[in-house]
Coordinates of C-alpha atoms in Angstrom, one line a residue:
M32 CA 27.7 -24.8 43.7
P33 CA 28.8 -23.4 47.1
A34 CA 31.1 -25.4 49.2
S35 CA 29.5 -27.7 51.7
G36 CA 28.2 -25.8 54.7
T37 CA 28.4 -22.4 52.8
P38 CA 25.0 -20.8 52.5
A39 CA 23.8 -20.2 48.9
M40 CA 23.7 -16.6 47.8
T41 CA 20.1 -15.3 47.4
Q42 CA 19.4 -14.0 43.9
P43 CA 17.1 -11.0 43.7
V44 CA 14.2 -11.1 41.3
V45 CA 11.6 -8.4 40.6
A46 CA 7.9 -9.1 39.8
L47 CA 6.6 -6.0 37.9
L48 CA 2.9 -5.5 38.2
G49 CA 0.5 -3.0 36.6
R50 CA -2.6 -1.6 38.2
R51 CA -4.3 -3.4 41.1
D52 CA -7.4 -5.4 40.3
E53 CA -10.4 -5.2 42.5
P54 CA -11.9 -6.7 44.7
T55 CA -9.0 -9.1 44.7
D56 CA -5.8 -9.1 42.7
A57 CA -5.1 -12.6 41.5
I58 CA -1.8 -11.6 39.9
E59 CA -0.5 -10.2 43.1
Q60 CA -1.5 -13.3 45.0
Y61 CA 0.2 -15.4 42.3
C62 CA 3.5 -13.4 42.8
I63 CA 3.2 -13.7 46.6
H64 CA 2.9 -17.5 46.5
L65 CA 5.5 -17.8 43.8
G66 CA 7.9 -15.7 45.9
T67 CA 7.4 -17.8 49.0
A68 CA 8.2 -20.9 47.0
L69 CA 11.2 -19.4 45.3
R70 CA 12.7 -18.5 48.7
K71 CA 13.3 -22.2 49.3
R72 CA 15.4 -22.1 46.1
D73 CA 17.5 -19.1 47.1
F74 CA 15.6 -16.4 45.2
A75 CA 14.2 -13.3 46.8
M76 CA 11.3 -11.9 44.8
D77 CA 10.4 -8.2 45.3
I78 CA 7.0 -7.2 44.1
V79 CA 7.0 -3.7 42.4
R80 CA 3.8 -2.1 41.1
M81 CA 3.7 0.6 38.5
R82 CA 1.1 3.1 39.7
W83 CA 0.2 4.5 36.3
K84 CA -3.5 4.5 37.2
E85 CA -2.9 6.8 40.2
R86 CA 0.0 8.9 38.9
G87 CA -0.5 8.9 35.1
W88 CA 1.8 7.2 32.6
A89 CA 4.4 10.0 32.4
A90 CA 5.1 10.0 36.1
A91 CA 4.9 6.2 36.3
L92 CA 7.5 5.7 33.6
R93 CA 9.9 8.3 35.3
D94 CA 9.5 6.4 38.5
L95 CA 10.3 3.1 36.7
E96 CA 13.5 4.6 35.1
Q97 CA 14.8 5.6 38.5
E98 CA 14.0 2.2 40.1
A99 CA 15.3 0.2 37.2
K100 CA 18.8 1.7 37.7
G101 CA 19.3 -0.8 40.5
W102 CA 18.2 -3.8 38.4
R103 CA 21.2 -4.2 36.1
G104 CA 21.9 -7.9 35.5
Q105 CA 18.9 -9.2 37.5
W106 CA 15.6 -10.7 36.4
V107 CA 12.5 -8.6 36.1
L108 CA 9.4 -10.5 35.4
L109 CA 6.7 -8.3 33.9
Q110 CA 3.2 -9.7 34.7
Y111 CA 1.1 -9.3 31.6
T112 CA -2.6 -8.9 31.3
A113 CA -4.1 -6.3 29.0
L114 CA -6.1 -4.7 31.8
S115 CA -3.0 -4.5 34.0
W116 CA -1.5 -2.1 31.6
S117 CA -4.5 -0.2 30.3
A118 CA -7.8 0.9 31.7
R119 CA -9.7 -0.4 28.6
G120 CA -7.4 -3.2 27.4
F121 CA -5.3 -1.2 25.0
P122 CA -1.7 -1.9 26.3
F123 CA 0.1 0.7 24.2
Q124 CA 2.6 1.4 27.0
V125 CA 4.0 -2.1 27.4
P126 CA 6.8 -1.6 24.7
R127 CA 7.9 1.5 26.5
V128 CA 8.0 -0.4 29.8
M129 CA 10.1 -3.1 28.2
K130 CA 12.5 -0.5 26.6
I131 CA 13.2 1.1 30.0
L132 CA 14.0 -2.3 31.5
R133 CA 16.3 -3.3 28.7
D134 CA 18.1 0.1 28.7
A135 CA 18.7 -0.4 32.5
G136 CA 20.4 -3.7 31.7
A137 CA 17.8 -5.9 33.3
R138 CA 17.1 -9.4 32.2
V139 CA 13.5 -9.3 31.2
G140 CA 10.9 -12.0 31.4
V141 CA 7.3 -11.6 30.5
V142 CA 4.7 -13.8 32.3
Y143 CA 1.7 -14.1 30.0
H144 CA -1.3 -14.4 32.2
D145 CA -3.4 -13.3 29.2
V146 CA -2.3 -15.5 26.3
Q147 CA -4.9 -14.4 23.8
P148 CA -6.6 -11.1 22.9
Y149 CA -10.0 -10.4 24.2
P150 CA -13.0 -11.5 22.1
G151 CA -15.9 -9.4 20.8
R152 CA -17.5 -8.4 17.6
R153 CA -17.9 -4.6 17.9
A154 CA -15.6 -2.3 16.0
I155 CA -13.8 -1.3 19.3
D156 CA -13.3 -5.1 20.0
Y157 CA -11.4 -5.5 16.7
L158 CA -9.3 -2.5 17.4
R159 CA -8.6 -3.7 21.0
R160 CA -7.7 -7.2 19.6
F161 CA -5.2 -5.7 17.1
T162 CA -3.5 -3.7 19.8
Q163 CA -3.3 -6.8 22.1
W164 CA -1.9 -9.0 19.3
R165 CA 0.8 -6.4 18.7
A166 CA 1.6 -6.1 22.5
L167 CA 1.9 -9.9 22.8
R168 CA 4.3 -10.1 19.9
Q169 CA 6.3 -7.0 20.8
A170 CA 6.8 -8.1 24.4
L171 CA 8.0 -11.5 23.1
R172 CA 10.6 -10.0 20.8
S173 CA 11.9 -7.7 23.5
S174 CA 12.1 -10.3 26.3
D175 CA 14.9 -12.6 27.3
R176 CA 12.3 -15.2 28.3
A177 CA 8.6 -15.6 27.7
I178 CA 6.8 -17.5 30.5
L179 CA 3.6 -18.9 28.9
T180 CA 0.8 -20.1 31.3
V181 CA -0.5 -22.2 28.4
P182 CA 1.6 -24.6 26.2
A183 CA 3.0 -22.8 23.1
G184 CA 1.4 -25.4 20.9
Q185 CA -2.0 -24.1 21.8
L186 CA -1.3 -20.6 20.8
S187 CA -1.4 -19.3 17.2
W188 CA 0.7 -16.2 17.6
I189 CA 3.9 -17.9 18.8
S190 CA 6.1 -20.5 17.1
T191 CA 6.7 -23.7 19.0
E192 CA 10.3 -23.4 17.8
T193 CA 10.8 -20.2 19.8
K194 CA 13.5 -21.1 22.3
K195 CA 12.9 -18.2 24.6
A196 CA 9.4 -19.4 25.4
V197 CA 8.8 -21.6 28.5
F198 CA 5.6 -23.1 29.7
I199 CA 4.8 -22.8 33.4
P200 CA 1.2 -23.3 34.6
V201 CA -0.3 -21.2 37.3
G202 CA -1.0 -22.5 40.8
A203 CA -3.9 -22.1 43.3
N204 CA -4.0 -18.7 44.9
F205 CA -4.0 -19.9 48.5
P206 CA -1.3 -21.4 50.8
H207 CA -1.8 -25.1 50.4
R208 CA -1.8 -27.2 53.6
A209 CA -3.1 -30.7 53.8
S210 CA -6.3 -31.2 52.0
V211 CA -4.7 -32.9 49.0
E212 CA -3.8 -35.8 51.3
R213 CA -7.4 -36.3 52.4
D214 CA -9.4 -39.2 51.2
R215 CA -11.6 -37.6 48.5
N216 CA -14.2 -40.4 48.4
I217 CA -17.8 -39.2 48.6
R218 CA -18.9 -39.5 52.2
Q219 CA -22.0 -41.7 52.6
D220 CA -23.2 -39.9 55.6
E221 CA -23.1 -36.4 54.1
T222 CA -25.0 -34.6 51.4
P223 CA -23.0 -34.5 48.2
T224 CA -21.6 -31.0 47.7
V225 CA -21.0 -29.1 44.4
A226 CA -18.7 -26.1 44.3
V227 CA -18.7 -23.2 41.8
F228 CA -15.7 -20.9 42.3
G229 CA -16.5 -17.5 40.7
V230 CA -19.2 -16.3 38.3
T231 CA -18.6 -14.2 35.2
G232 CA -20.3 -10.8 35.2
G233 CA -22.8 -9.5 32.7
V234 CA -24.7 -11.6 30.2
A235 CA -22.1 -14.5 30.4
G236 CA -22.8 -14.6 34.2
Q237 CA -26.5 -14.9 33.6
Q238 CA -25.9 -17.8 31.2
E239 CA -23.7 -19.5 33.9
V240 CA -26.4 -19.1 36.5
S241 CA -28.9 -20.8 34.1
Q242 CA -26.5 -23.6 33.5
I243 CA -25.9 -24.1 37.2
I244 CA -29.7 -24.2 37.8
G245 CA -30.3 -26.7 35.0
A246 CA -27.4 -28.9 36.1
M247 CA -28.6 -28.9 39.8
R248 CA -32.2 -29.7 38.7
F249 CA -31.1 -32.6 36.6
A250 CA -28.7 -33.9 39.3
T251 CA -31.3 -33.8 42.1
E252 CA -33.7 -35.8 40.0
N253 CA -31.2 -38.5 39.8
V254 CA -29.0 -38.3 42.9
G255 CA -31.3 -36.6 45.4
K256 CA -30.5 -33.8 47.9
L257 CA -27.4 -31.7 47.2
R258 CA -25.4 -28.8 48.6
L259 CA -24.3 -26.0 46.4
L260 CA -21.4 -23.7 47.3
V261 CA -21.1 -20.6 45.1
F262 CA -18.3 -18.2 46.1
G263 CA -15.7 -15.9 44.6
R264 CA -16.0 -13.0 42.2
N265 CA -19.6 -12.0 41.3
A266 CA -21.1 -14.7 43.4
D267 CA -22.9 -12.1 45.5
S268 CA -24.6 -10.6 42.5
A269 CA -25.8 -14.0 41.4
E270 CA -27.3 -15.0 44.7
E271 CA -30.8 -13.5 44.3
S272 CA -31.2 -15.3 40.9
L273 CA -29.8 -18.6 42.3
R274 CA -32.1 -18.6 45.3
E275 CA -35.2 -17.7 43.3
K276 CA -34.6 -20.4 40.6
L277 CA -33.6 -23.1 43.1
R278 CA -36.7 -22.6 45.1
G279 CA -38.5 -25.9 45.4
L280 CA -35.5 -28.0 44.6
P281 CA -33.7 -30.2 47.3
V282 CA -30.6 -28.0 47.2
M283 CA -29.0 -26.3 50.2
L284 CA -27.4 -23.1 48.8
R285 CA -24.5 -21.2 50.4
V286 CA -23.2 -18.0 48.7
S287 CA -20.0 -16.6 50.1
G288 CA -18.7 -13.9 47.7
V289 CA -15.1 -13.0 47.7
L290 CA -13.3 -14.7 50.5
P291 CA -9.9 -14.3 52.2
E292 CA -7.5 -16.7 50.6
D293 CA -7.1 -18.6 53.9
D294 CA -10.7 -19.6 53.7
L295 CA -10.7 -20.9 50.2
E296 CA -9.0 -24.2 50.8
P297 CA -11.3 -25.4 53.7
L298 CA -14.4 -24.4 51.7
L299 CA -13.3 -26.2 48.6
S300 CA -12.1 -29.2 50.5
S301 CA -15.7 -29.6 51.9
A302 CA -17.0 -30.1 48.4
D303 CA -17.1 -33.3 46.3
V304 CA -16.8 -31.8 42.8
L305 CA -16.0 -28.5 41.2
L306 CA -18.3 -27.2 38.4
F307 CA -16.1 -24.9 36.2
L308 CA -18.3 -22.8 33.9
R309 CA -16.2 -19.7 33.3
G310 CA -15.1 -20.6 29.7
A311 CA -12.9 -23.5 28.6
I312 CA -10.5 -25.0 31.2
S313 CA -6.8 -24.5 30.8
S314 CA -3.6 -24.3 32.8
R315 CA -4.0 -20.6 33.4
R316 CA -7.4 -21.0 35.1
G317 CA -6.5 -20.5 38.7
S318 CA -10.0 -21.2 40.0
A319 CA -10.1 -24.5 38.3
I320 CA -6.6 -25.3 39.6
A321 CA -7.8 -24.4 43.1
G322 CA -10.2 -27.4 42.9
I323 CA -7.5 -29.7 41.5
A324 CA -5.2 -28.6 44.5
C325 CA -8.0 -29.8 46.8
G326 CA -8.2 -33.1 45.1
L327 CA -11.5 -32.5 43.5
P328 CA -12.9 -33.9 40.2
V329 CA -13.6 -30.9 37.9
I330 CA -16.4 -30.8 35.4
A331 CA -15.6 -28.3 32.5
I332 CA -15.6 -27.8 28.8
A333 CA -12.6 -28.0 26.5
G334 CA -11.3 -25.3 24.3
D335 CA -8.3 -24.2 22.2
E336 CA -6.1 -23.9 25.4
T337 CA -7.1 -27.3 26.9
A338 CA -4.0 -29.5 26.9
A339 CA -1.7 -31.4 29.1
P340 CA -0.9 -31.0 32.0
I341 CA -4.4 -29.8 32.9
T342 CA -5.8 -32.9 31.1
D343 CA -3.8 -35.0 33.5
A344 CA -6.1 -34.0 36.3
G345 CA -9.5 -35.5 37.2
L346 CA -11.5 -33.7 34.5
V347 CA -14.9 -34.6 33.1
L348 CA -15.1 -32.7 29.9
V349 CA -18.7 -32.0 28.7
S350 CA -19.4 -32.2 25.0
S351 CA -21.4 -28.9 24.9
P352 CA -22.0 -26.3 27.5
N353 CA -25.8 -27.0 28.0
E354 CA -27.7 -27.7 31.2
R355 CA -28.3 -31.4 30.4
A356 CA -24.6 -32.0 29.7
W357 CA -23.5 -30.4 33.0
G358 CA -26.2 -32.3 34.8
E359 CA -25.3 -35.7 33.4
A360 CA -21.7 -35.1 34.3
L361 CA -22.7 -34.3 37.9
V362 CA -24.8 -37.4 38.1
R363 CA -22.0 -39.6 36.9
V364 CA -19.4 -38.1 39.2
L365 CA -21.6 -38.1 42.3
G366 CA -23.3 -41.4 41.6
D367 CA -20.3 -43.6 40.9
R368 CA -18.0 -43.8 43.9
D369 CA -15.2 -45.6 42.1
Y370 CA -15.3 -43.1 39.2
H371 CA -15.2 -40.3 41.7
A372 CA -12.2 -41.8 43.5
M373 CA -10.3 -42.3 40.3
L374 CA -10.9 -38.6 39.3
A375 CA -9.8 -37.4 42.7
A376 CA -6.6 -39.5 42.6
R377 CA -5.8 -37.9 39.2
S378 CA -6.3 -34.4 40.5
R379 CA -4.1 -35.1 43.5
A380 CA -1.3 -36.4 41.3
A381 CA -1.6 -33.6 38.8
Y382 CA -1.5 -31.0 41.5
L383 CA 1.7 -32.5 43.0
N384 CA 3.4 -33.0 39.7
H385 CA 2.4 -29.8 37.9
F386 CA 0.4 -27.2 39.8
S387 CA 1.9 -27.1 43.3
W388 CA 3.9 -24.0 44.1
D389 CA 7.0 -26.2 44.7
A390 CA 6.6 -27.7 41.2
I391 CA 6.1 -24.2 39.7
A392 CA 9.0 -22.7 41.6
W393 CA 11.3 -25.6 40.3
R394 CA 10.4 -24.6 36.7
Y395 CA 11.0 -20.9 37.4
A396 CA 14.4 -21.7 39.1
R397 CA 15.5 -23.4 35.9
V398 CA 14.7 -20.2 33.9
L399 CA 16.2 -17.9 36.4
Q400 CA 19.4 -19.9 36.8
A401 CA 20.0 -20.1 33.1
S402 CA 23.4 -18.4 32.2
D403 CA 22.3 -17.6 28.6
S404 CA 19.5 -15.2 27.7

């Protein structure tokens, strides 16, 4: 510890990213907010992107070799998703990236934003999954620390006895201000508002739209007039179908598409509940955690990755992902003020204890300050 009055020395950290995602890059946003929070703990995070998509892998690896010469002894946190490191989800180059970092003398951490291989039943899906399994395990073996965004006990490919693995959930990808302190009780003088943050593309997105419509139809029959906010990725492409199928129902629809992050918190904070339909909820689901950060009850389904601390939040877990189950959950949350208030309080507490950037940075600081590797 520095002597009293002596400023602490800032420790450099590198966040190493792959290709940029479009139209918005959640991994980059994650690193920006994490870096801001870590500055309060005397760490300076530099975001470095490997531009393999633009320059090709050979040139990108040469660039990395040159840059890594200045990283000896400091932490480099490789941000892993399969599509960050491969155009089609075959992350063959990740071991080469890890070797360059180790040869340069860096202390290497891997942040697993993808903690499972991608599903699918086609032959190419099986091959992709085999490649991703191998990349997950090879990165673990080559790392000094593995940062898991889901508890190790929920993952079949990693032993819970692995000492190098540390669980740190993700946070909400916006700068949190004051909404978590608001009274989240349903306002009697306003129309109850349901938020949906992001829609999956393709066939899965069509199924989600059908579930939204069915849930809103059931809820309006039991609660009355509702507002529906749909925003985020693929929301624009779902708008036509939503408007057509909601016609005749007492639902005021607002579709906003991808928003600047400064607009996300005010919009979410104007809602009374978040309907999370994009797969099972877990501690790596940033759009669900955004609702928790705003003190909202969250209606979702459970899956293999669903475990504490996400279950500490104000969740209503539906038994099966069908329209009636979603609708019944909405009616219960919007129709019972005491139940709603209890769920909102749980979300506020879970956010402060686990999902705030301060809480996340504290966990990271313990990893980065560790003297052993």
